[in-house]
Short mmCIF file of C-alpha atoms and ligand atoms in Angstrom, two decimals:
data_model
loop_
_atom_site.label_atom_id
_atom_site.label_comp_id
_atom_site.label_asym_id
_atom_site.label_seq_id
_atom_site.Cartn_x
_atom_site.Cartn_y
_atom_site.Cartn_z
CA MET A 1177 68.61 125.08 88.23
CA THR A 1178 68.01 125.85 91.87
CA ILE A 1179 66.87 123.29 94.41
CA ALA A 1180 63.50 125.03 94.73
CA THR A 1181 63.02 124.80 90.96
CA ASN A 1182 64.00 121.13 90.94
CA LEU A 1183 61.54 120.37 93.74
CA THR A 1184 58.73 122.14 91.91
CA ALA A 1185 59.55 120.27 88.69
CA ILE A 1186 59.48 116.89 90.46
CA LYS A 1187 56.22 117.66 92.24
CA ASP A 1188 54.70 118.64 88.89
CA LEU A 1189 55.88 115.33 87.42
CA ILE A 1190 54.42 113.41 90.37
CA LEU A 1191 51.06 115.05 89.67
CA THR A 1192 51.37 114.32 85.95
CA TYR A 1193 52.15 110.65 86.58
CA GLU A 1194 49.41 110.27 89.19
CA LYS A 1195 46.93 111.41 86.51
CA LYS A 1196 48.55 109.40 83.70
CA TYR A 1197 48.45 106.11 85.63
CA GLY A 1198 45.09 106.56 87.33
CA ARG A 1199 46.57 107.13 90.76
CA GLU A 1200 44.77 109.24 93.31
CA GLU A 1201 46.02 112.82 93.47
CA GLY A 1202 48.38 113.26 96.43
CA SER A 1203 48.93 109.51 96.87
CA VAL A 1204 52.68 109.69 96.09
CA LYS A 1205 54.94 111.36 98.66
CA LEU A 1206 58.40 112.77 98.02
CA LEU A 1207 61.39 111.85 100.16
CA ALA A 1208 64.41 114.08 99.45
CA VAL A 1209 67.53 111.90 99.63
CA SER A 1210 70.20 114.19 101.05
CA LYS A 1211 73.10 111.75 101.56
CA ARG A 1212 76.45 113.28 100.55
CA GLN A 1213 74.75 116.64 100.03
CA SER A 1214 75.70 119.79 101.95
CA ILE A 1215 73.86 121.47 104.80
CA GLU A 1216 73.37 124.52 102.56
CA LYS A 1217 71.58 122.47 99.93
CA ILE A 1218 69.35 120.81 102.53
CA LYS A 1219 68.51 124.24 103.97
CA ALA A 1220 67.50 125.40 100.50
CA ALA A 1221 65.14 122.42 100.24
CA VAL A 1222 63.70 123.16 103.70
CA GLU A 1223 63.09 126.77 102.67
CA ALA A 1224 61.24 125.46 99.63
CA GLY A 1225 58.94 123.53 101.98
CA GLN A 1226 60.49 120.05 101.97
CA VAL A 1227 60.21 118.27 105.35
CA ALA A 1228 61.12 114.59 104.78
CA PHE A 1229 64.79 113.73 104.16
CA GLY A 1230 66.53 110.38 103.59
CA GLU A 1231 70.06 109.58 104.73
CA ASN A 1232 72.28 106.47 104.34
CA TYR A 1233 75.37 107.12 106.44
CA LEU A 1234 74.80 107.34 110.18
CA GLN A 1235 77.61 109.67 111.30
CA GLU A 1236 76.91 112.12 108.52
CA ALA A 1237 73.18 111.97 109.26
CA LEU A 1238 73.59 112.56 113.00
CA LEU A 1239 75.57 115.75 112.33
CA LYS A 1240 72.93 117.01 109.95
CA ILE A 1241 70.09 116.15 112.34
CA ARG A 1242 71.81 118.11 115.10
CA ILE A 1243 72.55 121.14 112.93
CA LEU A 1244 69.14 121.18 111.24
CA ALA A 1245 67.08 120.84 114.42
CA ASP A 1246 64.84 123.86 113.80
CA PRO A 1247 62.31 123.69 112.18
CA PRO A 1248 61.73 120.00 113.01
CA LEU A 1249 62.33 117.75 109.99
CA GLU A 1250 61.33 114.14 109.35
CA TRP A 1251 64.43 111.94 108.99
CA HIS A 1252 64.34 108.59 107.21
CA PHE A 1253 67.19 106.08 107.42
CA ILE A 1254 67.41 104.32 104.04
CA GLY A 1255 70.88 102.70 104.00
CA PRO A 1256 72.22 99.29 105.04
CA ILE A 1257 72.16 98.80 108.84
CA GLN A 1258 74.88 97.20 110.94
CA SER A 1259 74.02 96.01 114.44
CA ASN A 1260 76.21 98.57 116.14
CA LYS A 1261 74.24 101.40 114.48
CA THR A 1262 70.74 100.44 115.56
CA ARG A 1263 70.66 102.38 118.85
CA LYS A 1264 71.41 105.75 117.26
CA ILE A 1265 69.04 105.02 114.40
CA ALA A 1266 66.25 104.14 116.85
CA GLU A 1267 66.94 107.32 118.81
CA HIS A 1268 67.17 109.86 115.99
CA PHE A 1269 65.01 108.78 113.05
CA ALA A 1270 61.26 108.79 112.41
CA TRP A 1271 61.45 106.11 109.72
CA VAL A 1272 63.69 103.20 108.68
CA HIS A 1273 63.24 101.80 105.14
CA SER A 1274 65.95 99.15 105.17
CA ILE A 1275 65.02 96.39 107.61
CA ASP A 1276 65.98 93.06 106.05
CA ASN A 1277 66.47 90.68 108.97
CA VAL A 1278 65.00 89.65 112.31
CA LYS A 1279 68.00 90.68 114.37
CA ILE A 1280 68.03 94.29 113.18
CA ALA A 1281 64.25 94.54 113.59
CA LYS A 1282 64.45 93.28 117.20
CA ARG A 1283 67.28 95.65 118.10
CA LEU A 1284 65.49 98.69 116.65
CA ASN A 1285 62.35 97.71 118.58
CA ASP A 1286 64.21 97.21 121.87
CA GLN A 1287 66.22 100.41 121.48
CA ARG A 1288 63.40 102.74 120.43
CA PRO A 1289 63.20 105.31 123.29
CA ALA A 1290 59.99 105.19 125.34
CA HIS A 1291 59.29 108.92 124.92
CA LEU A 1292 59.13 108.62 121.12
CA PRO A 1293 56.27 107.16 119.07
CA PRO A 1294 56.88 103.72 117.51
CA LEU A 1295 59.47 103.75 114.72
CA ASN A 1296 57.91 103.68 111.23
CA VAL A 1297 59.50 100.89 109.23
CA CYS A 1298 59.55 99.34 105.78
CA ILE A 1299 60.93 95.91 104.99
CA GLU A 1300 63.56 96.08 102.24
CA VAL A 1301 63.00 93.42 99.58
CA ASN A 1302 65.56 92.20 97.06
CA VAL A 1303 63.26 91.90 94.03
CA SER A 1304 66.05 91.27 91.53
CA GLY A 1305 67.65 88.39 93.44
CA GLU A 1306 71.15 89.88 93.03
CA LEU A 1307 73.43 88.32 95.61
CA THR A 1308 75.27 91.57 96.24
CA LYS A 1309 72.16 93.55 97.08
CA SER A 1310 70.73 93.97 100.54
CA GLY A 1311 67.09 93.12 101.15
CA VAL A 1312 65.14 90.03 102.17
CA SER A 1313 64.17 87.56 99.43
CA LEU A 1314 60.66 87.66 97.99
CA LYS A 1315 59.86 84.31 99.60
CA ASP A 1316 60.97 85.36 103.10
CA THR A 1317 59.25 88.75 103.12
CA ALA A 1318 55.91 87.57 104.55
CA SER A 1319 57.50 85.96 107.62
CA LEU A 1320 59.77 88.93 108.33
CA THR A 1321 56.80 91.28 107.98
CA ALA A 1322 54.73 89.18 110.40
CA TYR A 1323 57.62 89.18 112.85
CA CYS A 1324 57.91 92.99 112.67
CA PHE A 1325 54.17 93.28 113.37
CA SER A 1326 54.78 91.40 116.65
CA LEU A 1327 57.20 94.12 117.83
CA PRO A 1328 55.29 96.87 119.69
CA ARG A 1329 57.86 99.65 119.22
CA LEU A 1330 57.83 99.28 115.43
CA LYS A 1331 55.02 100.55 113.23
CA VAL A 1332 55.16 98.51 110.05
CA ARG A 1333 54.25 100.74 107.11
CA GLY A 1334 55.18 98.65 104.07
CA LEU A 1335 57.87 97.51 101.67
CA MET A 1336 60.88 99.13 100.03
CA THR A 1337 63.12 98.06 97.16
CA ILE A 1338 66.15 99.17 95.15
CA PRO A 1339 65.92 97.09 91.96
CA ALA A 1340 68.83 96.21 89.70
CA PHE A 1341 69.52 98.95 87.16
CA HIS A 1342 67.28 98.71 84.10
CA ALA A 1343 67.54 101.25 81.29
CA SER A 1344 64.22 100.29 79.73
CA PHE A 1345 60.90 101.51 81.10
CA ILE A 1346 59.29 98.09 80.60
CA GLU A 1347 61.92 96.35 82.71
CA GLN A 1348 61.72 99.02 85.38
CA ARG A 1349 57.97 98.45 85.58
CA GLN A 1350 58.40 94.67 85.75
CA ALA A 1351 60.75 94.95 88.74
CA TYR A 1352 58.44 97.34 90.59
CA ASN A 1353 55.43 95.21 89.75
CA LYS A 1354 56.99 92.33 91.68
CA LEU A 1355 57.05 94.43 94.83
CA TYR A 1356 53.54 95.75 94.22
CA THR A 1357 52.16 92.22 93.84
CA LEU A 1358 53.82 91.09 97.05
CA TRP A 1359 52.62 94.21 98.88
CA GLN A 1360 49.04 93.49 97.79
CA GLN A 1361 49.26 89.93 99.14
CA LEU A 1362 50.58 91.16 102.48
CA HIS A 1363 47.95 93.87 102.61
CA GLN A 1364 45.24 91.19 102.74
CA HIS A 1365 46.61 90.06 106.11
CA HIS A 1366 47.88 93.41 107.35
CA GLY A 1367 45.33 96.04 106.37
CA SER A 1368 47.27 98.87 108.02
CA LEU A 1369 50.10 98.72 105.48
CA ASP A 1370 50.09 102.00 103.59
CA THR A 1371 53.56 102.44 102.08
CA LEU A 1372 55.37 101.22 98.99
CA SER A 1373 58.76 102.92 99.04
CA MET A 1374 60.01 102.63 95.46
CA GLY A 1375 61.33 104.87 92.72
CA MET A 1376 64.50 106.98 92.42
CA SER A 1377 65.64 109.84 90.16
CA ASN A 1378 66.03 107.70 87.03
CA ASP A 1379 62.92 105.49 87.31
CA PHE A 1380 60.21 107.11 89.39
CA GLU A 1381 57.69 107.22 86.54
CA ALA A 1382 57.80 103.40 86.39
CA ALA A 1383 57.46 103.20 90.17
CA ILE A 1384 54.42 105.49 90.22
CA ALA A 1385 52.88 103.49 87.37
CA GLU A 1386 53.26 100.39 89.57
CA GLY A 1387 51.74 101.81 92.74
CA SER A 1388 54.57 103.55 94.61
CA THR A 1389 53.39 105.76 97.49
CA LEU A 1390 56.80 107.21 98.31
CA ILE A 1391 59.58 108.03 95.88
CA ARG A 1392 63.14 108.59 97.12
CA ILE A 1393 64.81 111.29 95.03
CA GLY A 1394 68.39 112.50 95.45
CA THR A 1395 70.30 113.75 92.42
CA ALA A 1396 67.23 115.10 90.58
CA ILE A 1397 66.74 117.51 93.51
CA PHE A 1398 70.26 118.25 94.72
CA GLY A 1399 72.54 117.44 91.76
CA GLU A 1400 75.48 115.04 91.85
CA ARG A 1401 76.61 113.80 95.26
CA ASP A 1402 79.91 114.84 96.86
CA VAL A 1403 81.98 111.68 97.13
CA SER A 1404 84.80 113.35 99.08
CA ASP A 1405 84.67 113.86 102.83
CA GLN A 1406 83.66 117.47 102.29
CA VAL A 1407 80.09 116.97 103.45
CA THR A 1408 81.01 115.50 106.80
CA VAL A 1409 83.72 118.08 107.39
CA THR A 1410 81.46 121.03 106.55
CA ALA A 1411 78.67 119.56 108.61
CA ILE A 1412 80.94 119.74 111.66
C1 LIG B 805 70.86 107.21 97.08
C2 LIG B 805 69.55 106.56 97.23
C3 LIG B 805 68.41 107.07 96.59
C4 LIG B 805 68.41 108.28 95.68
O1 LIG B 805 69.02 108.01 94.47
P1 LIG B 805 69.01 109.10 93.27
O2 LIG B 805 69.36 108.30 92.09
O3 LIG B 805 70.03 110.11 93.63
O4 LIG B 805 67.65 109.67 93.22
C5 LIG B 805 67.20 106.42 96.82
N1 LIG B 805 67.11 105.35 97.61
C6 LIG B 805 68.18 104.84 98.25
C7 LIG B 805 68.02 103.66 99.13
C8 LIG B 805 69.43 105.41 98.07
O5 LIG B 805 70.49 104.87 98.68
#
C-alpha cells in the first residue's frame, strides 16, 4: 500500500463514519502523525495533498520543518512538553495539542513571536485517570481552560486526549464520551471552542462516533514507526 492509497482509504472511512454516526460531512479533520517517519514518506503525503502533520519530538520536528519548508505545511506539536522546549515550540508550530499545566501555557503565550498569529492550543485531558499518563484531570480541566483563555497569544481551540488502550469498541466509546461530555460543558461558557482532538489509528471510528473533530493518525498512513535514530540522521 502506498501512502497516497492509505490517505484515500482513511478519508473514505472518515466520510463513512460521518454518515454512520450522523455527523456533518467534512466535520472531522485528519492530522497525519509523522513522528519517527522519514522525510520521504512525509513528502509522499504532501504530494497526495496532506497539509497538517503532527510531531512529538522537538529536535526531530525542527529538522523536518526546516527541510519541508516549501510548500508551507501546518505543524502540530502533540507530545509531552518540557519547559525548556516551549520557546522553539512557540516559534515553529501552528498548533499545540498537549497543554496540561499553567506553567507551560504561560511560557508558550509569552514566547509566541509577535509576527505570528496566536498559537492554536488544545488542553490535554487524562480521561482514564492513569497516573503514568500526561494530561490534566477531568476536574481541573475547566480552570486550566479558563486560564488559557486569559492568555492573549494563545487561541484556545478545544480538548485532546489519549485514552488508556481498550480493545473493545464499547470501552473506546465510553472513554471518548467522557471528553465529549466535558467539552460540551466548557462550550457553554466558551462558545468559540471548535476542536475535539481524539482518535488514533486503532480507535478513530469510536472517536468519530463520540464527536471528534480531528483524528490523529500515524501508522495507518505511514506504516510502523522507525524506533532507531535513522529518522533524525536522515533528516539531517
Ligand atoms: C503517536 C501518536 C498518535 C498516532 O498514533 P497511531 O496509532 O500511529 O495512529 C496520535 N496521537 C498522539 C498524541 C501520538 O503520540
